[in-house]
XYZ file of C-alpha atoms in Angstrom:
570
model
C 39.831 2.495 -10.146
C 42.114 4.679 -8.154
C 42.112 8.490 -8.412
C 45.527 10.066 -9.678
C 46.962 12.090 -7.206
C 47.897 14.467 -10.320
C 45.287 14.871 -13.555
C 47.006 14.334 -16.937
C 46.263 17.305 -18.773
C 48.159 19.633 -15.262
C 51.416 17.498 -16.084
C 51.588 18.571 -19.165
C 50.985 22.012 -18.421
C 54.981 22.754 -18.812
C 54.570 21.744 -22.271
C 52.665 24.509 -22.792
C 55.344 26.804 -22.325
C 56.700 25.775 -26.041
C 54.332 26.627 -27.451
C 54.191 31.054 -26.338
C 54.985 31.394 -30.232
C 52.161 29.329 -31.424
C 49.616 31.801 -33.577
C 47.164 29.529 -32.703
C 47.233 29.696 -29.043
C 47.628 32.186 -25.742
C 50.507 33.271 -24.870
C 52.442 33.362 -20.976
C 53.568 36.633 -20.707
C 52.374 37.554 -17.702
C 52.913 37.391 -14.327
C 50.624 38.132 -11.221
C 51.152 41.964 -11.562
C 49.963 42.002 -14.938
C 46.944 40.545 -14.124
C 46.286 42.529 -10.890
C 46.986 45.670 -13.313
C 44.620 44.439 -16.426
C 42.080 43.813 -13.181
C 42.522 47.258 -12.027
C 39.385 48.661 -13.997
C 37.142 46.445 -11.481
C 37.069 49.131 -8.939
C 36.349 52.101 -11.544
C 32.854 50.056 -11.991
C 31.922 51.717 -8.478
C 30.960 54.829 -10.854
C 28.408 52.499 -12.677
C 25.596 51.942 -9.847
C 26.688 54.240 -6.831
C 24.480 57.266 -8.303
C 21.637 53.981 -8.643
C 21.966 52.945 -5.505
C 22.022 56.131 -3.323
C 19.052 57.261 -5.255
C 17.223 53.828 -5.060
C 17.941 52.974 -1.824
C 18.799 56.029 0.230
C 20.612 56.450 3.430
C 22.195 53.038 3.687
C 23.715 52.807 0.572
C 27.379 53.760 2.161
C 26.694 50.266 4.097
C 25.591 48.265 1.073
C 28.864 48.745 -0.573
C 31.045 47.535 2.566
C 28.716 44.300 2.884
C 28.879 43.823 -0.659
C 32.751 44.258 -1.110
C 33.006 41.914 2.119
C 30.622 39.143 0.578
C 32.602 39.075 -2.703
C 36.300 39.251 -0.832
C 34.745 36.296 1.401
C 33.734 34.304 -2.396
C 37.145 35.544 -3.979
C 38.698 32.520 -2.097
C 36.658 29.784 -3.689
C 37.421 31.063 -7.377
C 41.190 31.447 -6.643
C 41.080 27.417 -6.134
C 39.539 26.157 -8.377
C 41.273 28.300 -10.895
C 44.736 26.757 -9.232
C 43.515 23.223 -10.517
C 43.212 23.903 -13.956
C 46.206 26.232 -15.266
C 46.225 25.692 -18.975
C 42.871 27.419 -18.744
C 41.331 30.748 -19.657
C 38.183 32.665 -19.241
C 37.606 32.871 -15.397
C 35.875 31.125 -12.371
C 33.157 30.141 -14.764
C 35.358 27.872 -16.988
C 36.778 26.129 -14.330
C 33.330 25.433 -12.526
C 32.242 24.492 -15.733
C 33.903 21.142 -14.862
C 32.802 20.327 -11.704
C 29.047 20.624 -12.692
C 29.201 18.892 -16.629
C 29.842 15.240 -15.319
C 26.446 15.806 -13.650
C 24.003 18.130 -15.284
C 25.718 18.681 -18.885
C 23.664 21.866 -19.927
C 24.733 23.192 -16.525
C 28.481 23.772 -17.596
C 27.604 26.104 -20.823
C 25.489 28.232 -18.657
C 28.176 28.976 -16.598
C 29.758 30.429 -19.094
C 27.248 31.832 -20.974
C 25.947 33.361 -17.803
C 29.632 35.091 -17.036
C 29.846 36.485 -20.319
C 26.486 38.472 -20.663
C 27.092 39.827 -17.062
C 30.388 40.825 -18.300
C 30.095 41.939 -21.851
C 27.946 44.646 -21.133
C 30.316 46.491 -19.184
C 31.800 47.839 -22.833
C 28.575 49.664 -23.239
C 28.056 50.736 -19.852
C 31.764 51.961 -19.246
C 31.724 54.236 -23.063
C 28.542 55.117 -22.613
C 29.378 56.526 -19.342
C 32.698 58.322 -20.316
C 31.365 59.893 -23.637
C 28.611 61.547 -20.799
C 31.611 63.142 -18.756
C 32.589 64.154 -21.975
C 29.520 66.099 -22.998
C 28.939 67.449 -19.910
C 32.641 68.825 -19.566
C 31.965 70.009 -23.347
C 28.409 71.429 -23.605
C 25.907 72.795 -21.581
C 22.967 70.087 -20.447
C 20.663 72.226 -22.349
C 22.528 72.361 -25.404
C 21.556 71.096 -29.011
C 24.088 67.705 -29.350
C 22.888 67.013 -25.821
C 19.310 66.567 -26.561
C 18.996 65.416 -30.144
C 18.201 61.633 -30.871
C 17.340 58.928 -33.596
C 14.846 56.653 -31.551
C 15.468 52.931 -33.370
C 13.232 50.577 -31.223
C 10.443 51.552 -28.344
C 10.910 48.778 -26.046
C 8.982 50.456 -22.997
C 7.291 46.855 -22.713
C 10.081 46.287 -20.272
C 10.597 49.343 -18.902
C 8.858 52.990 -18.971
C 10.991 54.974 -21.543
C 13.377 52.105 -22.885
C 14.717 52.222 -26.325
C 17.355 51.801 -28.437
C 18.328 54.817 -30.272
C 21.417 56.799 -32.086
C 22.664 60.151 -30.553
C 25.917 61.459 -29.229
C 26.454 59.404 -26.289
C 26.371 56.317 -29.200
C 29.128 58.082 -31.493
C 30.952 59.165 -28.990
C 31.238 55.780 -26.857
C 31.520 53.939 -30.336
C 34.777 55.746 -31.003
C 36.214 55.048 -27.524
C 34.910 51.175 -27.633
C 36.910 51.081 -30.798
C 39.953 52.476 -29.250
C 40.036 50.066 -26.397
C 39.601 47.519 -28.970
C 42.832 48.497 -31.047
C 44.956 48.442 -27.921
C 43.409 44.849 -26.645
C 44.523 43.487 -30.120
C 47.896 43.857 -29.209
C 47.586 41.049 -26.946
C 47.503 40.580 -23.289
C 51.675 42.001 -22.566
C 50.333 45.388 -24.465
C 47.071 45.548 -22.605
C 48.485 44.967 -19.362
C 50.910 47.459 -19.995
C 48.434 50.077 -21.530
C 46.294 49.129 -18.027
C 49.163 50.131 -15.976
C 49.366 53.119 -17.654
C 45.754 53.833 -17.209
C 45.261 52.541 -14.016
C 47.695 55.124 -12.453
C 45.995 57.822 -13.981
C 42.427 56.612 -13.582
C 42.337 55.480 -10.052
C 44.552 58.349 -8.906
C 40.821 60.350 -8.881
C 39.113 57.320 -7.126
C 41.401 57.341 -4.459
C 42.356 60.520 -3.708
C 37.781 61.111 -3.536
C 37.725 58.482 -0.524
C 40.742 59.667 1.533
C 40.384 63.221 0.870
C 37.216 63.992 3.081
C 39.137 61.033 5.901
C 41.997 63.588 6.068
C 39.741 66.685 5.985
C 36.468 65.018 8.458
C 34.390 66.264 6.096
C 32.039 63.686 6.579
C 28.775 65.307 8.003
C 26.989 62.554 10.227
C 23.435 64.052 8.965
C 24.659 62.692 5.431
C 25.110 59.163 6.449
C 22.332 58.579 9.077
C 19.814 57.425 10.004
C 20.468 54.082 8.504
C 16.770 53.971 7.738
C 15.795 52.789 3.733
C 13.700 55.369 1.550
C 10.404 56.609 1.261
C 8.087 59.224 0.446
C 5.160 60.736 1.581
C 1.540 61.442 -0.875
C 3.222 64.368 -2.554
C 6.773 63.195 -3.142
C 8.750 64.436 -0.352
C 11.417 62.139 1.348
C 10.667 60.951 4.565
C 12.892 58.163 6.835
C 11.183 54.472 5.337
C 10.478 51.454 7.566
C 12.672 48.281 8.124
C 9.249 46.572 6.652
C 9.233 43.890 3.962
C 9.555 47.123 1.156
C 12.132 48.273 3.144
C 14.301 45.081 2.838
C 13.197 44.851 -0.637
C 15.175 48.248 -1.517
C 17.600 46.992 0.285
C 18.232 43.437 -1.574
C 18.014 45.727 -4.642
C 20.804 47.696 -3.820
C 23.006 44.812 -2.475
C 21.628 42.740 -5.911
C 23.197 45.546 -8.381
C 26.016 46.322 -6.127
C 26.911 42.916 -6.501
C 27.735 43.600 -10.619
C 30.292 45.854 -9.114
C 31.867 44.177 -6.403
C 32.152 40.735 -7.083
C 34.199 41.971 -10.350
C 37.181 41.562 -9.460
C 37.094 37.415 -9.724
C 38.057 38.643 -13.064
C 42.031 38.389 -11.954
C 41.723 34.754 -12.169
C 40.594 34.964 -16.018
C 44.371 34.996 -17.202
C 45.558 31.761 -15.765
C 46.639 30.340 -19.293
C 48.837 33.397 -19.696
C 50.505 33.676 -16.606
C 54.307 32.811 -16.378
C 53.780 31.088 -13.376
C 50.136 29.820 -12.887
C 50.814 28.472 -9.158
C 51.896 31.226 -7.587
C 49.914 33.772 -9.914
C 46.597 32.877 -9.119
C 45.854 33.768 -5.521
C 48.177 36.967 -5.721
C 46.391 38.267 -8.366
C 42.890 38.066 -7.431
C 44.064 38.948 -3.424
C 45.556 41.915 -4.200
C 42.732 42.992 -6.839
C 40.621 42.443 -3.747
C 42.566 44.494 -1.483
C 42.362 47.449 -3.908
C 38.516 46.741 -4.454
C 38.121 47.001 -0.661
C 39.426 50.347 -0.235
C 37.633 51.903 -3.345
C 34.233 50.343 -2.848
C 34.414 51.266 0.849
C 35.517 54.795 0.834
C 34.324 56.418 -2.572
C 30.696 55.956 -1.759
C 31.277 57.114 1.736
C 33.061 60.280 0.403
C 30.041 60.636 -2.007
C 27.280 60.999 0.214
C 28.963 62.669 3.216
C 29.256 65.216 0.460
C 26.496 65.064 -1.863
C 23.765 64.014 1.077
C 20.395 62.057 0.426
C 18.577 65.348 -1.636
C 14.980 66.534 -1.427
C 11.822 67.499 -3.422
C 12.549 70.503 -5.540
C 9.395 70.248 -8.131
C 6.055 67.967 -7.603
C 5.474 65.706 -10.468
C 2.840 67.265 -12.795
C -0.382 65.066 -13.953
C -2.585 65.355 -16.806
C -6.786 65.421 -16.701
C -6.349 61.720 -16.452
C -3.905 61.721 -13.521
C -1.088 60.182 -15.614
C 2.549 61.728 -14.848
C 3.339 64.555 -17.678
C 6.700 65.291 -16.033
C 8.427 63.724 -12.836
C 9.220 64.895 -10.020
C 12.540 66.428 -10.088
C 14.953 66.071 -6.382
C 18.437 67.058 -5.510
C 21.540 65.231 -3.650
C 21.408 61.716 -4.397
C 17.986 61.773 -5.626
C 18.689 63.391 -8.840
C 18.146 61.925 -12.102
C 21.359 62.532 -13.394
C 22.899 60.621 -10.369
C 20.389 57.812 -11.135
C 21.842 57.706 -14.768
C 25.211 58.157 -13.671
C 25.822 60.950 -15.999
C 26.549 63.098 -13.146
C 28.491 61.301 -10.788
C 31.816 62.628 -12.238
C 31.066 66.315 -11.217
C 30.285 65.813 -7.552
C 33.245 63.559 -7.342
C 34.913 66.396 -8.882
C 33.358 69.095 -6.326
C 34.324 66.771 -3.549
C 37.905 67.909 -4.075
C 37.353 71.688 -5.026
C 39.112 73.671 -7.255
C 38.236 75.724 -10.238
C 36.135 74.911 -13.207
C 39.794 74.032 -15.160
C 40.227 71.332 -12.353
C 37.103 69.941 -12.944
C 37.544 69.190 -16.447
C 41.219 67.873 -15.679
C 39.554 65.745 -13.156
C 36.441 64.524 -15.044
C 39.193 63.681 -17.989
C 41.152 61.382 -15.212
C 37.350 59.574 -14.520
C 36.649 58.902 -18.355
C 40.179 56.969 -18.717
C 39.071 55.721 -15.288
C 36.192 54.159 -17.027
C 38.297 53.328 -20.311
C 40.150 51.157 -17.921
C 37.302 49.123 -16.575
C 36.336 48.596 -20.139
C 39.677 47.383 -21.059
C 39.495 44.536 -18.005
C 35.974 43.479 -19.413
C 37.195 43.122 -23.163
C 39.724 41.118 -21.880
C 38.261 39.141 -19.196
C 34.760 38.236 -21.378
C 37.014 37.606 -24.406
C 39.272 35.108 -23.118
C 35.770 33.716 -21.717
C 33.703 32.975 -25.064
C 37.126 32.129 -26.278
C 37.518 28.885 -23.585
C 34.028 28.415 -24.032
C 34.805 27.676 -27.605
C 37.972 25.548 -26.936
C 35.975 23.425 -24.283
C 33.481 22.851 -27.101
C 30.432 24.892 -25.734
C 30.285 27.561 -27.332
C 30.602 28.789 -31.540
C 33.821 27.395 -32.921
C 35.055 30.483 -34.753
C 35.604 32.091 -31.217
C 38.702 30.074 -30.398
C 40.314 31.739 -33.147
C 43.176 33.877 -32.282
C 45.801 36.680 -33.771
C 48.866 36.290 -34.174
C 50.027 38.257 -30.553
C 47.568 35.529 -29.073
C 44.804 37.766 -28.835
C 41.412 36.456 -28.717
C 40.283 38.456 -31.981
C 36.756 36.458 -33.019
C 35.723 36.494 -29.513
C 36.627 40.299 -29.530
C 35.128 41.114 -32.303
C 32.201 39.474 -30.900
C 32.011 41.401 -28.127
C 32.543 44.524 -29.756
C 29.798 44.061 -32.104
C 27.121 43.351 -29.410
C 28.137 46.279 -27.045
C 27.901 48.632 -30.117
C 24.140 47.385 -30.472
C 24.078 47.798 -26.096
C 25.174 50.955 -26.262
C 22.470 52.221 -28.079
C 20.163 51.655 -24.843
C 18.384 54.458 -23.483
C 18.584 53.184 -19.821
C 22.119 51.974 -18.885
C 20.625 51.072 -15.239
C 18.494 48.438 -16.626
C 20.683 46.736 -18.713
C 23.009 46.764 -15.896
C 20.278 44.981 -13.620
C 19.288 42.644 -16.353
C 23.024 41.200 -17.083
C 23.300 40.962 -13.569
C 20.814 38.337 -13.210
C 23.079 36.069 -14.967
C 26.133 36.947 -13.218
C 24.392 35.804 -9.868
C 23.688 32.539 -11.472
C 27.015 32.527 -12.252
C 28.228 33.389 -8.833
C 25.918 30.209 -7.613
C 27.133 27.836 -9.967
C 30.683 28.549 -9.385
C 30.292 28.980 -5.229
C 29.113 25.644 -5.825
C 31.796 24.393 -7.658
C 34.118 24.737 -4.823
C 32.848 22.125 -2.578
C 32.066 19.997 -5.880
C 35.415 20.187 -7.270
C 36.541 18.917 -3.481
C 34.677 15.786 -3.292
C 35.188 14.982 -6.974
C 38.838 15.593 -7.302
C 40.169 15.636 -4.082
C 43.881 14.452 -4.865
C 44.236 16.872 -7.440
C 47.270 19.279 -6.962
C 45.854 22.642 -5.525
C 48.335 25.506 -5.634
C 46.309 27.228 -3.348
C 43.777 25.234 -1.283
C 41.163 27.672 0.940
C 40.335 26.926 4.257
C 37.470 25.084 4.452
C 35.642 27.118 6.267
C 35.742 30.065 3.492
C 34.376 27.394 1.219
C 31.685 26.927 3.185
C 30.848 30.815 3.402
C 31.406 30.933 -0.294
C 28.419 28.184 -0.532
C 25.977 30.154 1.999
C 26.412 33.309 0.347
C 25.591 31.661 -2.958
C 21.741 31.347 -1.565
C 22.259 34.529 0.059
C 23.068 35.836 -3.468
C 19.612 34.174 -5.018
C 17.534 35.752 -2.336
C 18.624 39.210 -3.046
C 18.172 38.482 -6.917
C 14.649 37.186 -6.169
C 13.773 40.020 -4.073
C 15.846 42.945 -5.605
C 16.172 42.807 -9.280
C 12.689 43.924 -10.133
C 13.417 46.832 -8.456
C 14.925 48.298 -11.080
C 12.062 47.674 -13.451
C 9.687 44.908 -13.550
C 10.811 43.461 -16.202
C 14.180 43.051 -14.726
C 14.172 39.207 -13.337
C 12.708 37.825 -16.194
C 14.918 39.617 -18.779
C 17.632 38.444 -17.092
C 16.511 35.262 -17.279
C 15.671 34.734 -20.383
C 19.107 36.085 -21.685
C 20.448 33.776 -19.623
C 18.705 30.790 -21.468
C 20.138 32.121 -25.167
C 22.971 29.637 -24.761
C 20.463 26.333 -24.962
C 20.389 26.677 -28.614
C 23.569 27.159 -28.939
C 25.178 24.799 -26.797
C 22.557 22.542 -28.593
C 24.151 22.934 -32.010
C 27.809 23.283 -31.090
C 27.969 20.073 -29.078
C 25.250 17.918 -30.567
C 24.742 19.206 -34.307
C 29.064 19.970 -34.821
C 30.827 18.001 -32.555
C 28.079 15.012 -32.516
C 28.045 14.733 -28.661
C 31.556 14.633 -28.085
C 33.712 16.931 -26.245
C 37.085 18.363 -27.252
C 40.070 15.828 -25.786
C 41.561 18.696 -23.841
C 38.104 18.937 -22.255
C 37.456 15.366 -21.753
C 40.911 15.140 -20.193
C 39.839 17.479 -17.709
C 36.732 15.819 -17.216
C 39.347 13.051 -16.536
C 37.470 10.898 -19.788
C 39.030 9.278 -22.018
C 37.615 8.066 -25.796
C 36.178 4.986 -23.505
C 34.682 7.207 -20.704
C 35.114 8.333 -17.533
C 37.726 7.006 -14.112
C 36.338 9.322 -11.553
C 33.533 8.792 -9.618
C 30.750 11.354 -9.084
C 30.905 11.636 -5.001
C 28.942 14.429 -4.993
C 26.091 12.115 -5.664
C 22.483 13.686 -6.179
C 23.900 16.995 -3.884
C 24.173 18.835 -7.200
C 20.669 18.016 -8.013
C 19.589 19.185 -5.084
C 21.226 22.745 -5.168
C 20.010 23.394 -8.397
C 16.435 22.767 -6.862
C 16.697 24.916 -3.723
C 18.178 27.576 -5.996
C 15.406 27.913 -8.282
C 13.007 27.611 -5.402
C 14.737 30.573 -3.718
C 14.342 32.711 -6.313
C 10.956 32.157 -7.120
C 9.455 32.235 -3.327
C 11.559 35.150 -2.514
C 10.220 37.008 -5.811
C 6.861 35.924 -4.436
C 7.253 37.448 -1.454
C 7.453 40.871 -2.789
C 5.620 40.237 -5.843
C 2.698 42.583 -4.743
C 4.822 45.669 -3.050
């Protein structure tokens, strides 16, 4: 049977436009600058890891931010086409790769998804958790009482030395700004692109005014930035210049593996497709020009924070106990501080970066908390809209299609919202960040993927933007480059890392399981099966991809595990 040059479901796409004052659906009220603006908070997640990475992997973590930002500019192009063939969608590269891998490996397509969402959702945590720190720390002293006191809920140091989940002012105060966000994203997506706009102005005003500041000023000391040698220590603690040696290149697929959490982010433009006034022309813009932005923040704000900051040294030994176990770390400076690990105290060398008196500081710490409001409000959007598709497309919980009457996703909100809150009360923000990372490098290898899958399988369908084939085929390397940094990298921030990641990653099997076999008896929704191109009496397109997805599955599970193996014993 012949292939139509056009798939049903696209023609009717128009339709759709009757229905912007349907309860029961999303709205198009947007058009590419919405999008771009709601995207905005993407490069604000730079203040997430950069602390991380400097203090993981040392002097070349200015460089592991421009390859990273360059890797995910070089995938962008893949996602913007495949989200061009399905515009009556929501919920982001992963929904519309979802597609190209169901008609061969079913279990594949809620994975996706899944996979997306936990790499997403946590940013809600992260971001609050994050700002109510520059809070305190504008506030209070470090030493002071509502700094230090704690509820401790669950030890889960099984994972990771110190982990827990516990109640203390970080948790109330990033509760009450998680529930803010929350109120405006309610108002649908016209109100929370226009709130974004408003905060993006004022949020990455501090971003970029940090990377071109020490540009105009050359106050960029060369000692700060070189040599481009990874980090190590000598028998007593102090830094010395590392080894490009197989634990060298393991720090330095670390750094590129949580980096990637960062600056792949911005993919998230794409997520709004069903609420665009003009999905053809809406797509690419938005997602190019969120990469453009993301290029210039993730390329000069960590080069502006170590030229200043510089790589730190030993200030204290650790102390032992009789039995030689570690009573207290070692404490460092520069980027080797733990508060620069944590993050917590990222905002006032940013701050010191630009000068000024202790008023400007606060001014300018306030500007980085709505700066991190902002990426929060992207993720409750973006990771909204995705359980919500997921639900439409019959993968995921049924109640999470449900909407408000602005078209807001509420159920899948609410959702989200209720998870971060439990999230937030994490003792270690880095290693939930690593672990929720895992899955959004599956994600990143599914979808790559997709590309090339979506090409041989639907190759007459209309593409309002069609990528040069050769960035597909980058897009498809760097999705193996992606699993050999995971396999290598993520356990080094905590060994427990890789297989946490995993297994969260898994959590959808039961639930796919019930929704699709248990609910909906096997079947998918029509709207899906229409862009499976089924109809109630099966399927007209033929598979071309043949046993190729199969295959990449395979070698991506196989990459993983050898390249953990490899560094299994350092």
């Amino acid at each position: 049977m012949s292939e139509p040059s056009v798939p049903a479901n696209v023609a009717a796409v128009d339709l759709l436009a009757e229905n912007r004052a349907d309860p029961s659906t999303l709205h198009r009220r947007i058009n590419w600058t919405g999008a771009f603006w709601v995207a905005s908070g993407v490069p604000a997640l730079v203040l997430f890891s950069m602390g991380a990475v400097a203090a993981t992997v040392g002097q070349p973590a200015w460089l592991i931010w421009i390859i990273s930002i360059s890797f995910g500019f070089l995938q962008a192009f893949t996602y913007a086409e495949i989200a061009g063939l399905f515009p009556h969608k929501t919920g982001g590269a992963s929904v519309y790769g979802a597609v190209a891998w169901i008609r061969y490996i079913k279990i594949v397509a809620p994975i996706s998804v899944w996979c997306n969402w936990i790499a997403w959702g946590p940013v809600l945590a992260i971001g609050s958790g994050l700002a109510a720190g520059y809070i305190l720390s504008a506030l209070f002293a470090p030493d002071a009482v509502i700094n230090s006191w704690q509820i401790t809920l669950v030890d889960l140091s099984y994972l990771k030395d110190g982990l827990s989940l516990r109640i203390n002012a970080t948790f109330i105060i990033g509760s009450a700004l998680m529930l803010v966000v929350f109120a405006i994203q309610n108002g649908g997506i016209l109100r929370s692109a226009r709130a974004t706009m408003i905060f993006g102005l004022t949020g990455l005003l501090p971003l970029l005014l940090v990377g071109l500041v020490p540009l105009i000023t050359g106050d960029l000391p060369l000692s700060n930035l070189t040599p481009l040698t990874p980090l190590a220590y000598d028998s007593i603690g102090n830094v010395i210049d590392g080894e490009w040696n197989l634990e060298g290149w393991k720090l330095m697929a670390g750094g590129l593996f949580i980096a990637a959490w960062s600056t792949y982010g911005f993919e998230t433009a794409v997520c709004y497709t069903r609420e665009f006034k003009n999905p053809k022309s809406d797509t690419f813009k938005a997602i190019f020009f969120s990469g453009l932005l993301c290029i210039a923040v993730f390329t000069l704000v960590p080069l502006a924070f170590q030229g200043h900051l510089g790589l730190g040294q030993l200030v204290e030994r650790e102390t032992l106990n009789s039995a030689g176990q570690v009573v207290a770390p070692a404490v460092y400076d520069g980027m080797l501080s733990a508060e620069i690990y944590s993050g917590m105290g990222v905002a006032n060398v940013l701050a010191g970066i630009l000068g000024g008196n202790s008023m400007f500081a606060n001014v300018f710490v306030v500007m980085l908390v709505l700066a991190l409001l902002l990426s929060v409000m992207t993720t409750m959007a973006g990771s909204s809209r995705t359980l919500y598709q997921g639900s439409i497309d019959g993968m995921l919980p049924a109640y999470l299609s449900k909407v408000n009457e602005q078209g807001a996703p509420t159920a899948a909100m609410w959702t989200n919202l209720i998870v971060n809150l439990v999230l937030l009360s994490m003792s270690d923000y880095v290693f939930l960040l690593a672990a929720s990372n895992v899955g959004y490098i599956i994600f990143n290898f599914l979808n790559l993927n997709a590309g090339w899958i979506h090409r041989l399988d639907r190759p007459n369908w209309e593409r309002p933007y069609r990528a040069p084939t050769v960035l597909i085929a980058i897009g498809t390397l760097l999705s193996y480059v992606n699993m050999v940094l995971m396999g290598m990298g993520a356990n080094v921030w905590g060994k427990g890392t890789l297989m946490s990641g995993i297994l969260l990653a898994s959590l959808v099997l039961p639930i796919f399981i019930w929704r699709h076999y248990l609910v909906d008896k096997g079947i998918f929704p029509k709207a899906m099966r229409e862009d499976m191109s089924l109809d109630e009496n099966g399927g007209d397109i033929i598979c071309r991809a043949g046993i190729l997805p199969y295959l990449v599955l395979l070698a991506g599970i196989l990459i993983v595990f050898f390249s953990s193996l490899l560094v299994a014993d350092l």
